[in-house]
Tab-separated table of C-alpha atoms (C1' of nucleotides) in Angstrom:
chain	number	residue	atom	x	y	z
A	1	MET	CA	-27.110	-8.310	10.251
A	2	VAL	CA	-25.518	-11.714	9.590
A	3	VAL	CA	-24.502	-12.555	6.016
A	4	ASP	CA	-23.313	-16.062	5.159
A	5	ASP	CA	-24.390	-18.553	2.532
A	6	GLU	CA	-23.991	-21.553	4.834
A	7	PRO	CA	-27.216	-21.937	6.806
A	8	SER	CA	-25.455	-23.631	9.723
A	9	ILE	CA	-23.164	-20.661	10.290
A	10	ARG	CA	-25.995	-18.216	9.839
A	11	ASP	CA	-28.135	-19.986	12.391
A	12	LEU	CA	-25.308	-20.451	14.855
A	13	LEU	CA	-24.493	-16.754	14.810
A	14	SER	CA	-27.983	-15.384	14.752
A	15	ALA	CA	-29.155	-17.639	17.572
A	16	SER	CA	-26.177	-16.748	19.709
A	17	LEU	CA	-26.567	-13.031	19.050
A	18	ARG	CA	-30.278	-13.037	19.701
A	19	PHE	CA	-29.654	-14.808	22.963
A	20	SER	CA	-27.280	-12.001	23.916
A	21	GLY	CA	-29.986	-9.441	23.270
A	22	PHE	CA	-29.184	-8.269	19.753
A	23	GLU	CA	-31.833	-7.849	17.106
A	24	VAL	CA	-30.678	-9.892	14.127
A	25	LEU	CA	-31.509	-9.929	10.425
A	26	THR	CA	-29.877	-12.382	8.035
A	27	ALA	CA	-28.973	-12.567	4.361
A	28	ALA	CA	-27.676	-15.494	2.329
A	29	ASP	CA	-25.894	-13.702	-0.507
A	30	GLY	CA	-24.405	-10.398	-1.508
A	31	TYR	CA	-27.299	-8.791	-3.320
A	32	GLU	CA	-29.724	-9.655	-0.568
A	33	ALA	CA	-27.250	-8.222	1.938
A	34	VAL	CA	-26.986	-4.904	0.110
A	35	GLU	CA	-30.730	-4.704	-0.280
A	36	VAL	CA	-31.501	-5.446	3.367
A	37	ALA	CA	-28.745	-3.124	4.563
A	38	GLU	CA	-30.160	-0.231	2.558
A	39	ARG	CA	-33.643	-0.860	3.774
A	40	THR	CA	-32.888	-1.363	7.472
A	41	SER	CA	-29.603	0.454	8.200
A	42	PRO	CA	-28.159	-2.115	10.590
A	43	ASP	CA	-25.692	-0.987	13.259
A	44	LEU	CA	-23.199	-3.619	12.147
A	45	VAL	CA	-22.873	-6.333	9.514
A	46	VAL	CA	-21.185	-9.686	10.135
A	47	LEU	CA	-20.078	-10.551	6.619
A	48	ASP	CA	-18.595	-13.700	5.133
A	49	VAL	CA	-15.918	-12.804	2.593
A	50	MET	CA	-16.788	-15.800	0.408
A	51	LEU	CA	-20.263	-15.392	-1.031
A	52	PRO	CA	-21.772	-17.015	-4.118
A	53	ASP	CA	-22.435	-13.766	-6.004
A	54	LEU	CA	-20.787	-10.525	-4.840
A	55	ASP	CA	-17.785	-11.047	-2.620
A	56	GLY	CA	-17.694	-9.610	0.866
A	57	PHE	CA	-15.411	-6.713	-0.039
A	58	GLU	CA	-17.783	-5.556	-2.740
A	59	VAL	CA	-20.714	-5.764	-0.343
A	60	ALA	CA	-18.752	-3.771	2.220
A	61	ARG	CA	-18.121	-1.049	-0.342
A	62	ARG	CA	-21.793	-0.763	-1.131
A	63	ILE	CA	-23.071	-0.416	2.401
A	64	THR	CA	-22.354	2.168	5.034
A	65	ALA	CA	-22.565	0.111	8.227
A	66	PRO	CA	-19.382	-1.033	9.951
A	67	VAL	CA	-18.385	-4.561	9.014
A	68	LEU	CA	-17.003	-7.576	10.846
A	69	PHE	CA	-15.568	-9.891	8.197
A	70	LEU	CA	-15.565	-13.667	8.459
A	71	THR	CA	-12.699	-15.200	6.538
A	72	ALA	CA	-10.910	-18.491	6.142
A	73	ARG	CA	-7.516	-18.764	7.772
A	74	ASP	CA	-5.558	-18.661	4.529
A	75	ALA	CA	-4.461	-16.257	1.832
A	76	THR	CA	-7.628	-14.188	2.023
A	77	GLU	CA	-6.672	-13.345	5.571
A	78	ASP	CA	-3.932	-11.082	4.273
A	79	LYS	CA	-6.216	-9.338	1.827
A	80	ILE	CA	-8.293	-8.268	4.761
A	81	ALA	CA	-5.664	-5.727	5.703
A	82	GLY	CA	-6.901	-2.452	4.328
A	83	LEU	CA	-10.087	-2.578	6.324
A	84	GLY	CA	-12.125	0.492	6.880
A	85	VAL	CA	-11.280	2.098	10.163
A	86	GLY	CA	-14.114	0.784	12.260
A	87	ASP	CA	-13.992	-2.652	10.751
A	88	ASP	CA	-12.427	-5.864	11.969
A	89	TYR	CA	-12.310	-9.519	11.052
A	90	VAL	CA	-12.473	-13.006	12.563
A	91	THR	CA	-11.084	-16.154	10.975
A	92	LYS	CA	-13.147	-19.292	10.469
A	93	PRO	CA	-13.549	-21.483	12.351
A	94	PHE	CA	-14.317	-19.039	15.126
A	95	SER	CA	-15.685	-19.312	18.639
A	96	LEU	CA	-18.822	-17.458	19.659
A	97	GLU	CA	-16.958	-15.693	22.449
A	98	GLU	CA	-14.579	-14.295	19.908
A	99	VAL	CA	-17.218	-13.068	17.495
A	100	GLN	CA	-19.161	-11.377	20.250
A	101	ALA	CA	-16.038	-9.756	21.627
A	102	ARG	CA	-15.196	-8.321	18.215
A	103	ILE	CA	-18.741	-7.156	17.626
A	104	ARG	CA	-18.762	-5.257	20.884
A	105	ALA	CA	-15.365	-3.786	20.129
A	106	VAL	CA	-16.454	-2.524	16.706
A	107	LEU	CA	-19.664	-1.069	18.105
A	108	ARG	CA	-17.760	0.631	20.878
A	109	ARG	CA	-15.287	2.076	18.391
A	110	THR	CA	-17.769	3.325	15.806
A	111	ARG	CA	-20.683	4.292	17.933
A	112	GLY	CA	-19.969	7.143	20.374
A	113	GLU	CA	-17.090	6.830	22.792
A	114	SER	CA	-19.642	6.082	25.455
A	115	THR	CA	-17.477	3.144	26.620
A	116	PRO	CA	-20.142	0.839	27.975
A	117	VAL	CA	-19.131	-1.935	30.348
A	118	SER	CA	-15.601	-2.731	29.315
A	119	ARG	CA	-14.700	-3.865	32.779
A	120	LEU	CA	-16.057	-6.986	34.439
A	121	LYS	CA	-15.911	-7.488	38.184
A	122	VAL	CA	-16.771	-10.391	40.464
A	123	ALA	CA	-15.683	-10.004	44.083
A	124	ASP	CA	-11.986	-9.062	43.949
A	125	LEU	CA	-11.562	-10.533	40.483
A	126	GLU	CA	-11.436	-7.952	37.671
A	127	LEU	CA	-11.103	-8.146	33.919
A	128	ASP	CA	-10.589	-5.245	31.519
A	129	GLU	CA	-11.752	-5.931	27.983
A	130	ASP	CA	-9.768	-3.121	26.386
A	131	SER	CA	-6.383	-3.962	27.760
A	132	ARG	CA	-7.139	-7.653	28.343
A	133	GLU	CA	-5.706	-7.309	31.806
A	134	VAL	CA	-6.906	-9.461	34.672
A	135	TRP	CA	-6.432	-8.874	38.386
A	136	ARG	CA	-7.145	-11.035	41.393
A	137	ALA	CA	-6.974	-9.350	44.776
A	138	GLY	CA	-5.124	-6.440	43.162
A	139	ARG	CA	-2.483	-8.687	41.601
A	140	SER	CA	-2.112	-8.654	37.833
A	141	VAL	CA	-2.397	-12.105	36.268
A	142	ARG	CA	-1.110	-13.238	32.882
A	143	LEU	CA	-3.466	-15.510	30.939
A	144	SER	CA	-3.114	-17.362	27.651
A	145	PRO	CA	-5.693	-16.572	24.960
A	146	THR	CA	-7.866	-19.582	25.752
A	147	GLU	CA	-7.649	-18.997	29.473
A	148	TYR	CA	-8.733	-15.423	28.902
A	149	LYS	CA	-11.687	-16.398	26.730
A	150	LEU	CA	-12.815	-18.952	29.281
A	151	LEU	CA	-12.565	-16.523	32.181
A	152	HIS	CA	-14.369	-13.899	30.153
A	153	TYR	CA	-17.194	-16.326	29.478
A	154	PHE	CA	-17.415	-17.183	33.165
A	155	MET	CA	-17.445	-13.555	34.208
A	156	SER	CA	-20.058	-12.492	31.664
A	157	ASN	CA	-22.213	-15.264	33.092
A	158	ALA	CA	-21.338	-14.880	36.744
A	159	GLY	CA	-23.816	-16.656	38.980
A	160	ARG	CA	-25.106	-18.798	36.144
A	161	VAL	CA	-24.330	-22.503	35.994
A	162	LEU	CA	-22.544	-23.413	32.772
A	163	SER	CA	-22.353	-26.978	31.517
A	164	LYS	CA	-19.195	-28.246	29.895
A	165	ALA	CA	-21.091	-28.560	26.635
A	166	GLN	CA	-22.128	-24.917	26.810
A	167	ILE	CA	-18.590	-23.860	27.577
A	168	LEU	CA	-17.272	-25.916	24.698
A	169	ASP	CA	-19.808	-24.328	22.356
A	170	HIS	CA	-18.945	-20.775	23.324
A	171	VAL	CA	-15.255	-20.741	24.065
A	172	TRP	CA	-13.929	-23.287	21.600
A	173	ASN	CA	-14.123	-23.072	17.808
A	174	TYR	CA	-17.271	-24.528	16.362
A	175	ASP	CA	-15.357	-27.269	14.568
A	176	PHE	CA	-13.522	-28.465	17.659
A	177	GLY	CA	-13.741	-32.240	17.646
A	178	GLY	CA	-12.261	-33.134	21.013
A	179	ASP	CA	-14.098	-33.988	24.186
A	180	ALA	CA	-14.958	-31.985	27.264
A	181	GLY	CA	-11.798	-33.051	29.039
A	182	VAL	CA	-10.115	-29.946	27.750
A	183	VAL	CA	-12.556	-27.814	29.713
A	184	GLU	CA	-11.469	-29.516	32.907
A	185	SER	CA	-7.863	-28.800	32.047
A	186	TYR	CA	-8.488	-25.127	31.471
A	187	VAL	CA	-10.627	-24.746	34.557
A	188	SER	CA	-7.711	-26.214	36.425
A	189	TYR	CA	-5.339	-23.671	34.862
A	190	LEU	CA	-7.662	-20.834	35.738
A	191	ARG	CA	-7.998	-21.997	39.306
A	192	ARG	CA	-4.277	-22.042	39.708
A	193	LYS	CA	-3.848	-18.588	38.233
A	194	VAL	CA	-6.815	-16.595	39.453
A	195	ASP	CA	-8.572	-18.665	42.094
A	196	ASP	CA	-5.769	-19.583	44.436
A	197	VAL	CA	-6.952	-17.320	47.261
A	198	GLU	CA	-10.080	-17.114	49.389
A	199	PRO	CA	-12.853	-16.692	48.662
A	200	ARG	CA	-12.908	-19.358	45.955
A	201	LEU	CA	-14.995	-18.197	43.019
A	202	ILE	CA	-15.004	-21.116	40.583
A	203	HIS	CA	-17.195	-23.895	41.887
A	204	THR	CA	-17.754	-27.368	40.498
A	205	LEU	CA	-21.298	-28.671	40.398
A	206	ARG	CA	-20.737	-32.349	40.035
A	207	SER	CA	-22.253	-33.793	36.849
A	208	VAL	CA	-23.843	-30.422	36.073
A	209	GLY	CA	-21.118	-27.930	35.272
A	210	TYR	CA	-19.308	-24.970	36.751
A	211	VAL	CA	-20.331	-21.641	38.163
A	212	LEU	CA	-18.388	-18.476	38.958
A	213	ARG	CA	-19.750	-16.672	42.006
A	214	GLU	CA	-19.010	-15.498	45.484
A	215	PRO	CA	-19.807	-18.210	47.946
A	216	PRO	CA	-22.958	-17.352	49.875
A	217	ALA	CA	-22.192	-15.845	53.273
A	218	GLY	CA	-22.508	-18.291	56.116
B	1	MET	CA	-14.226	18.830	6.032
B	2	VAL	CA	-13.117	15.977	3.767
B	3	VAL	CA	-13.416	16.468	0.006
B	4	ASP	CA	-12.769	13.554	-2.337
B	5	ASP	CA	-14.797	12.033	-5.125
B	6	GLU	CA	-13.829	8.444	-4.219
B	7	PRO	CA	-16.213	7.205	-1.528
B	8	SER	CA	-13.678	4.739	-0.130
B	9	ILE	CA	-11.162	7.487	0.582
B	10	ARG	CA	-13.846	9.741	1.965
B	11	ASP	CA	-15.093	7.063	4.328
B	12	LEU	CA	-11.615	6.026	5.365
B	13	LEU	CA	-10.658	9.560	6.302
B	14	SER	CA	-13.900	10.618	7.899
B	15	ALA	CA	-14.159	7.472	10.024
B	16	SER	CA	-10.587	7.791	11.179
B	17	LEU	CA	-10.957	11.469	12.011
B	18	ARG	CA	-14.230	10.978	13.819
B	19	PHE	CA	-12.625	8.268	15.863
B	20	SER	CA	-9.930	10.736	16.849
B	21	GLY	CA	-12.549	13.164	18.067
B	22	PHE	CA	-12.962	15.516	15.115
B	23	GLU	CA	-16.337	16.598	13.810
B	24	VAL	CA	-16.349	15.783	10.112
B	25	LEU	CA	-18.394	16.908	7.117
B	26	THR	CA	-17.774	15.546	3.639
B	27	ALA	CA	-18.179	16.674	0.049
B	28	ALA	CA	-17.805	14.677	-3.168
B	29	ASP	CA	-16.994	17.438	-5.660
B	30	GLY	CA	-15.768	20.996	-5.934
B	31	TYR	CA	-19.032	22.918	-6.013
B	32	GLU	CA	-20.407	20.983	-3.067
B	33	ALA	CA	-17.171	21.666	-1.211
B	34	VAL	CA	-17.384	25.411	-1.768
B	35	GLU	CA	-21.024	25.469	-0.810
B	36	VAL	CA	-20.558	23.502	2.401
B	37	ALA	CA	-17.443	25.464	3.329
B	38	GLU	CA	-19.303	28.761	3.020
B	39	ARG	CA	-22.201	27.503	5.034
B	40	THR	CA	-20.281	25.839	7.872
B	41	SER	CA	-16.865	27.526	8.038
B	42	PRO	CA	-14.826	24.418	8.798
B	43	ASP	CA	-11.574	24.761	10.720
B	44	LEU	CA	-9.721	22.857	8.013
B	45	VAL	CA	-10.404	21.247	4.650
B	46	VAL	CA	-8.759	18.031	3.476
B	47	LEU	CA	-8.952	18.498	-0.258
B	48	ASP	CA	-8.238	16.140	-3.134
B	49	VAL	CA	-6.548	18.005	-5.981
B	50	MET	CA	-8.242	15.843	-8.599
B	51	LEU	CA	-11.972	16.470	-8.577
B	52	PRO	CA	-14.501	15.843	-11.331
B	53	ASP	CA	-15.595	19.485	-11.695
B	54	LEU	CA	-13.519	22.264	-10.126
B	55	ASP	CA	-9.997	21.230	-9.361
B	56	GLY	CA	-8.630	21.477	-5.853
B	57	PHE	CA	-6.674	24.666	-6.494
B	58	GLU	CA	-9.792	26.477	-7.645
B	59	VAL	CA	-11.700	25.263	-4.595
B	60	ALA	CA	-8.873	26.411	-2.340
B	61	ARG	CA	-9.024	29.906	-3.835
B	62	ARG	CA	-12.732	30.169	-3.182
B	63	ILE	CA	-12.706	29.202	0.465
B	64	THR	CA	-11.049	30.775	3.445
B	65	ALA	CA	-10.318	27.774	5.620
B	66	PRO	CA	-6.801	26.315	5.791
B	67	VAL	CA	-6.291	23.482	3.319
B	68	LEU	CA	-4.498	20.144	3.416
B	69	PHE	CA	-4.168	18.875	-0.159
B	70	LEU	CA	-4.297	15.248	-1.184
B	71	THR	CA	-2.366	14.620	-4.360
B	72	ALA	CA	-0.902	11.837	-6.433
B	73	ARG	CA	2.825	11.346	-6.202
B	74	ASP	CA	3.615	12.898	-9.584
B	75	ALA	CA	3.886	16.231	-11.341
B	76	THR	CA	1.031	17.839	-9.401
B	77	GLU	CA	3.029	17.246	-6.277
B	78	ASP	CA	5.607	19.744	-7.482
B	79	LYS	CA	2.915	22.205	-8.482
B	80	ILE	CA	1.614	22.288	-4.957
B	81	ALA	CA	5.024	22.674	-3.437
B	82	GLY	CA	5.727	25.545	-5.818
B	83	LEU	CA	2.389	27.272	-5.680
B	84	GLY	CA	2.328	28.319	-2.114
B	85	VAL	CA	-1.372	27.528	-2.237
B	86	GLY	CA	-2.693	25.569	0.664
B	87	ASP	CA	-0.981	25.024	3.906
B	88	ASP	CA	0.415	21.551	3.431
B	89	TYR	CA	-0.104	18.441	1.361
B	90	VAL	CA	0.020	14.640	1.592
B	91	THR	CA	0.627	12.333	-1.342
B	92	LYS	CA	-1.619	9.417	-2.192
B	93	PRO	CA	-1.466	6.684	-1.177
B	94	PHE	CA	-1.119	7.980	2.362
B	95	SER	CA	-1.234	6.450	5.803
B	96	LEU	CA	-3.758	7.639	8.363
B	97	GLU	CA	-1.004	8.465	10.822
B	98	GLU	CA	0.494	10.812	8.301
B	99	VAL	CA	-2.723	12.619	7.463
B	100	GLN	CA	-3.561	13.123	11.098
B	101	ALA	CA	-0.091	14.387	11.853
B	102	ARG	CA	-0.346	16.976	9.072
B	103	ILE	CA	-3.820	18.021	10.118
B	104	ARG	CA	-2.679	18.655	13.653
B	105	ALA	CA	0.340	20.542	12.420
B	106	VAL	CA	-1.749	22.817	10.210
B	107	LEU	CA	-4.267	23.459	12.956
B	108	ARG	CA	-1.508	24.238	15.397
B	109	ARG	CA	0.073	26.665	12.946
B	110	THR	CA	-3.055	28.484	11.805
B	111	ARG	CA	-5.091	28.435	14.938
B	112	GLY	CA	-3.520	30.239	17.899
B	113	GLU	CA	0.014	29.243	18.836
B	114	SER	CA	-1.444	27.558	21.859
B	115	THR	CA	0.750	24.505	21.129
B	116	PRO	CA	-1.505	21.764	22.425
B	117	VAL	CA	-0.069	18.328	23.051
B	118	SER	CA	2.984	18.281	20.854
B	119	ARG	CA	4.896	16.123	23.260
B	120	LEU	CA	3.982	12.556	24.082
B	121	LYS	CA	5.283	10.821	27.178
B	122	VAL	CA	5.051	7.268	28.479
B	123	ALA	CA	7.238	6.465	31.454
B	124	ASP	CA	10.740	7.645	30.509
B	125	LEU	CA	9.978	7.496	26.791
B	126	GLU	CA	9.339	10.861	25.151
B	127	LEU	CA	8.461	11.987	21.653
B	128	ASP	CA	8.295	15.544	20.328
B	129	GLU	CA	5.953	15.992	17.385
B	130	ASP	CA	7.458	19.270	16.253
B	131	SER	CA	11.054	18.215	16.072
B	132	ARG	CA	10.328	14.499	15.600
B	133	GLU	CA	12.860	13.772	18.286
B	134	VAL	CA	12.591	10.754	20.535
B	135	TRP	CA	14.244	10.082	23.883
B	136	ARG	CA	14.435	6.999	26.032
B	137	ALA	CA	15.731	7.419	29.562
B	138	GLY	CA	17.111	10.815	28.557
B	139	ARG	CA	19.050	9.424	25.588
B	140	SER	CA	18.155	10.770	22.163
B	141	VAL	CA	17.250	8.049	19.639
B	142	ARG	CA	17.328	8.273	15.859
B	143	LEU	CA	14.368	6.626	14.083
B	144	SER	CA	13.559	6.035	10.439
B	145	PRO	CA	10.278	7.523	9.131
B	146	THR	CA	8.341	4.278	9.502
B	147	GLU	CA	9.781	3.585	12.916
B	148	TYR	CA	8.726	7.057	13.973
B	149	LYS	CA	5.188	6.670	12.668
B	150	LEU	CA	4.835	3.330	14.399
B	151	LEU	CA	6.115	4.640	17.709
B	152	HIS	CA	3.879	7.672	17.396
B	153	TYR	CA	0.875	5.443	16.848
B	154	PHE	CA	1.819	3.351	19.864
B	155	MET	CA	2.281	6.383	22.059
B	156	SER	CA	-0.966	8.063	21.012
B	157	ASN	CA	-2.674	4.842	21.984
B	158	ALA	CA	-0.683	3.993	25.078
B	159	GLY	CA	-2.422	1.394	27.205
B	160	ARG	CA	-4.665	0.278	24.363
B	161	VAL	CA	-4.146	-3.094	22.700
B	162	LEU	CA	-3.485	-2.704	18.976
B	163	SER	CA	-3.814	-5.620	16.577
B	164	LYS	CA	-1.378	-6.040	13.730
B	165	ALA	CA	-4.214	-5.332	11.308
B	166	GLN	CA	-4.998	-2.053	13.066
B	167	ILE	CA	-1.352	-1.093	13.015
B	168	LEU	CA	-1.117	-1.913	9.339
B	169	ASP	CA	-4.201	0.182	8.637
B	170	HIS	CA	-2.923	3.246	10.457
B	171	VAL	CA	0.798	3.283	9.954
B	172	TRP	CA	1.157	1.831	6.477
B	173	ASN	CA	-0.266	3.311	3.283
B	174	TYR	CA	-3.786	2.204	2.569
B	175	ASP	CA	-2.733	0.382	-0.589
B	176	PHE	CA	-0.020	-1.672	1.091
B	177	GLY	CA	-0.434	-5.226	-0.140
B	178	GLY	CA	1.989	-7.133	2.064
B	179	ASP	CA	1.217	-9.117	5.148
B	180	ALA	CA	1.532	-8.375	8.823
B	181	GLY	CA	5.043	-9.773	9.026
B	182	VAL	CA	6.428	-6.315	8.401
B	183	VAL	CA	4.857	-5.131	11.624
B	184	GLU	CA	6.815	-7.748	13.537
B	185	SER	CA	10.004	-6.542	11.909
B	186	TYR	CA	9.370	-2.950	12.866
B	187	VAL	CA	8.370	-3.792	16.389
B	188	SER	CA	11.655	-5.609	16.607
B	189	TYR	CA	13.510	-2.528	15.358
B	190	LEU	CA	11.707	-0.292	17.820
B	191	ARG	CA	12.464	-2.621	20.674
B	192	ARG	CA	16.128	-2.550	19.878
B	193	LYS	CA	16.200	1.232	19.616
B	194	VAL	CA	13.859	2.466	22.307
B	195	ASP	CA	12.939	-0.506	24.480
B	196	ASP	CA	16.295	-1.997	25.384
B	197	VAL	CA	16.152	-0.914	29.027
B	198	GLU	CA	13.869	-1.644	31.942
B	199	PRO	CA	11.017	-1.186	32.303
B	200	ARG	CA	9.995	-2.743	28.999
B	201	LEU	CA	7.159	-0.792	27.467
B	202	ILE	CA	6.259	-2.686	24.287
B	203	HIS	CA	4.476	-5.885	25.191
B	204	THR	CA	3.363	-8.724	22.932
B	205	LEU	CA	-0.084	-10.176	23.482
B	206	ARG	CA	0.153	-13.449	21.675
B	207	SER	CA	-2.385	-13.840	18.864
B	208	VAL	CA	-3.938	-10.503	19.843
B	209	GLY	CA	-1.508	-7.707	19.151
B	210	TYR	CA	0.813	-5.310	20.944
B	211	VAL	CA	0.424	-2.728	23.655
B	212	LEU	CA	2.658	0.098	24.845
B	213	ARG	CA	2.433	0.644	28.567
B	214	GLU	CA	4.261	0.502	31.820
B	215	PRO	CA	4.193	-3.037	33.072
B	216	PRO	CA	1.468	-3.547	35.646
B	217	ALA	CA	2.630	-3.551	39.233
B	218	GLY	CA	2.327	-6.862	41.046
C	1	DG	C1'	26.919	6.338	-11.148
C	2	DT	C1'	27.511	5.093	-6.480
C	3	DG	C1'	26.750	4.455	-1.748
C	4	DA	C1'	23.856	4.803	2.369
C	5	DG	C1'	19.824	4.215	4.465
C	6	DC	C1'	15.413	2.316	4.277
C	7	DC	C1'	11.623	-0.995	3.378
C	8	DT	C1'	10.123	-5.535	2.855
C	9	DT	C1'	10.435	-10.504	2.616
C	10	DC	C1'	11.896	-14.762	4.278
C	11	DA	C1'	13.400	-18.623	6.981
C	12	DG	C1'	15.292	-20.728	11.063
C	13	DC	C1'	14.769	-20.581	15.746
C	14	DT	C1'	12.482	-20.036	20.295
C	15	DA	C1'	8.914	-19.747	23.484
C	16	DT	C1'	4.352	-20.293	24.317
C	17	DT	C1'	0.196	-22.538	23.969
C	18	DC	C1'	-2.942	-26.245	23.019
C	19	DC	C1'	-4.654	-30.643	23.679
C	20	DT	C1'	-4.410	-35.447	25.133
C	21	DC	C1'	-3.722	-38.845	28.355
C	22	DA	C1'	-3.420	-41.288	32.510
C	23	DG	C1'	-2.966	-41.852	37.383
C	24	DG	C1'	-4.841	-40.080	41.468
C	25	DT	C1'	-8.592	-37.948	44.319
C	26	DC	C1'	-13.130	-36.831	45.714
C	27	DC	C1'	-17.821	-37.790	46.495
C	28	DC	C1'	-22.037	-40.195	46.080
C	29	DT	C1'	-24.464	-44.468	46.360
C	30	DG	C1'	-25.542	-48.845	47.660
D	1	DC	C1'	-17.112	-49.167	53.677
D	2	DA	C1'	-16.498	-50.556	48.917
D	3	DG	C1'	-17.246	-49.399	44.180
D	4	DG	C1'	-17.657	-46.397	40.486
D	5	DG	C1'	-18.288	-42.276	38.183
D	6	DA	C1'	-16.859	-37.588	37.876
D	7	DC	C1'	-13.285	-34.607	38.341
D	8	DC	C1'	-8.441	-32.825	39.013
D	9	DT	C1'	-3.899	-32.133	37.546
D	10	DG	C1'	0.875	-33.112	36.032
D	11	DA	C1'	3.472	-34.466	32.074
D	12	DG	C1'	4.546	-34.358	27.334
D	13	DG	C1'	4.217	-34.011	22.214
D	14	DA	C1'	2.548	-31.238	18.457
D	15	DA	C1'	1.350	-27.050	16.621
D	16	DT	C1'	1.724	-22.206	16.285
D	17	DA	C1'	2.863	-17.297	16.908
D	18	DG	C1'	6.404	-14.343	17.205
D	19	DC	C1'	11.431	-12.844	17.049
D	20	DT	C1'	15.347	-11.602	14.522
D	21	DG	C1'	19.306	-11.873	11.336
D	22	DA	C1'	20.159	-11.726	6.562
D	23	DA	C1'	19.429	-10.440	1.935
D	24	DG	C1'	17.408	-8.083	-2.063
D	25	DG	C1'	15.650	-4.113	-4.096
D	26	DC	C1'	14.388	0.606	-3.862
D	27	DT	C1'	15.025	5.653	-3.388
D	28	DC	C1'	17.581	9.522	-2.718
D	29	DA	C1'	21.574	12.483	-2.082
D	30	DC	C1'	25.914	13.353	-3.558
DNA sequence: GTGAGCCTTCAGCTATTCCTCAGGTCCCTG
DNA sequence: CAGGGACCTGAGGAATAGCTGAAGGCTCAC
């Protein structure tokens, strides 16, 4: 369930989550959130701290589902400490990659220890979501946070062509005002760090986008 | 079994214990506690002294399971220490690390003397839960209580990335109001005391958290 | 009461990271 | 083969996260 009073945020999140295969309900304020949560028992609630009626903490107290808080990057960020054990938070403005990563982490933690796919693999490139480690050809590679998010997005969409606009929408914060040049820069960084051996995995499709995949044999 | 009339405490404890692999039942008052205890014979009962109907001492008399009392830091604390009732106690506000440590200690004492994992080891760093001693590279190290709890939390989660918020939630009391800066301070203390030789074990993951592990080869 | 150790805050400093920009390269098209 | 658009990448300035020394206040033992 997604709870936020701003329709743009609500739509952004619910569309992105639906696309990833989640079933999504939404609520625009605290009372509606509590009501829907009681009626439908969602697996997880993405909850804005700042709501017009009840605040997010109060809503969290009244429901039983694990919560992923959305909060501004300011004083309220500190108040978030003292979360329930399964819970977590993301600061606004966020990137979709980040929200989805946290959602999966919370679900993995609270739901059984079944540890679903926490390890992504493409050819001899590997990424572990728990430890955030990355290996290429057996060698450990150190990535900055943005590099990691970008590589993670590529690997979760291996074989699919991603436009720079798509990449910008998923990996960068939703309020990022700059142009797509930054994507080129980061692809360049990634190539240097994880794609400096054969077979090359990151391919440019001129005037279309990028794709991560093993080159077809032959 | 967790017995407390405040839902927030009940949820905090039961979620944390479930995450650590315990099977948890809960009760909100004294009569329910006695009833559930008779029916299910729990291995241990975490029992708030202050309950709306029967008080914790009365409940403890009526059940056979070992008891870990929760009590305010005041006169009742002395009562418990004097009484000889119950097997141990923790004062509110507590930290999750502390409660879990006491639970394991009680279980180890009452259940067979099988002494399960009372010794944690990561590379040449060792920690003994019974004696609270810590060694690095064979050298004994003296730690303050908070330093010890933090290191214990790191070592029980070796290889897992822990955010500052998670650390705050587990190692500090649940009512701690300060910000995450204190975690940085204590990590700094720990580094000086137990991580001043190669290989470095405490690693910073910028804007993500910390992880205790042997550095990856390669 | 006094001192020692401990907890927490704070601020200056450092290292990393982010983003922009611009010159150069590649590739397609005409 | 020339031109132009798309892309690559090195350099650099700004912003930020994290480290650590210092200081204040607290508790506890003596």
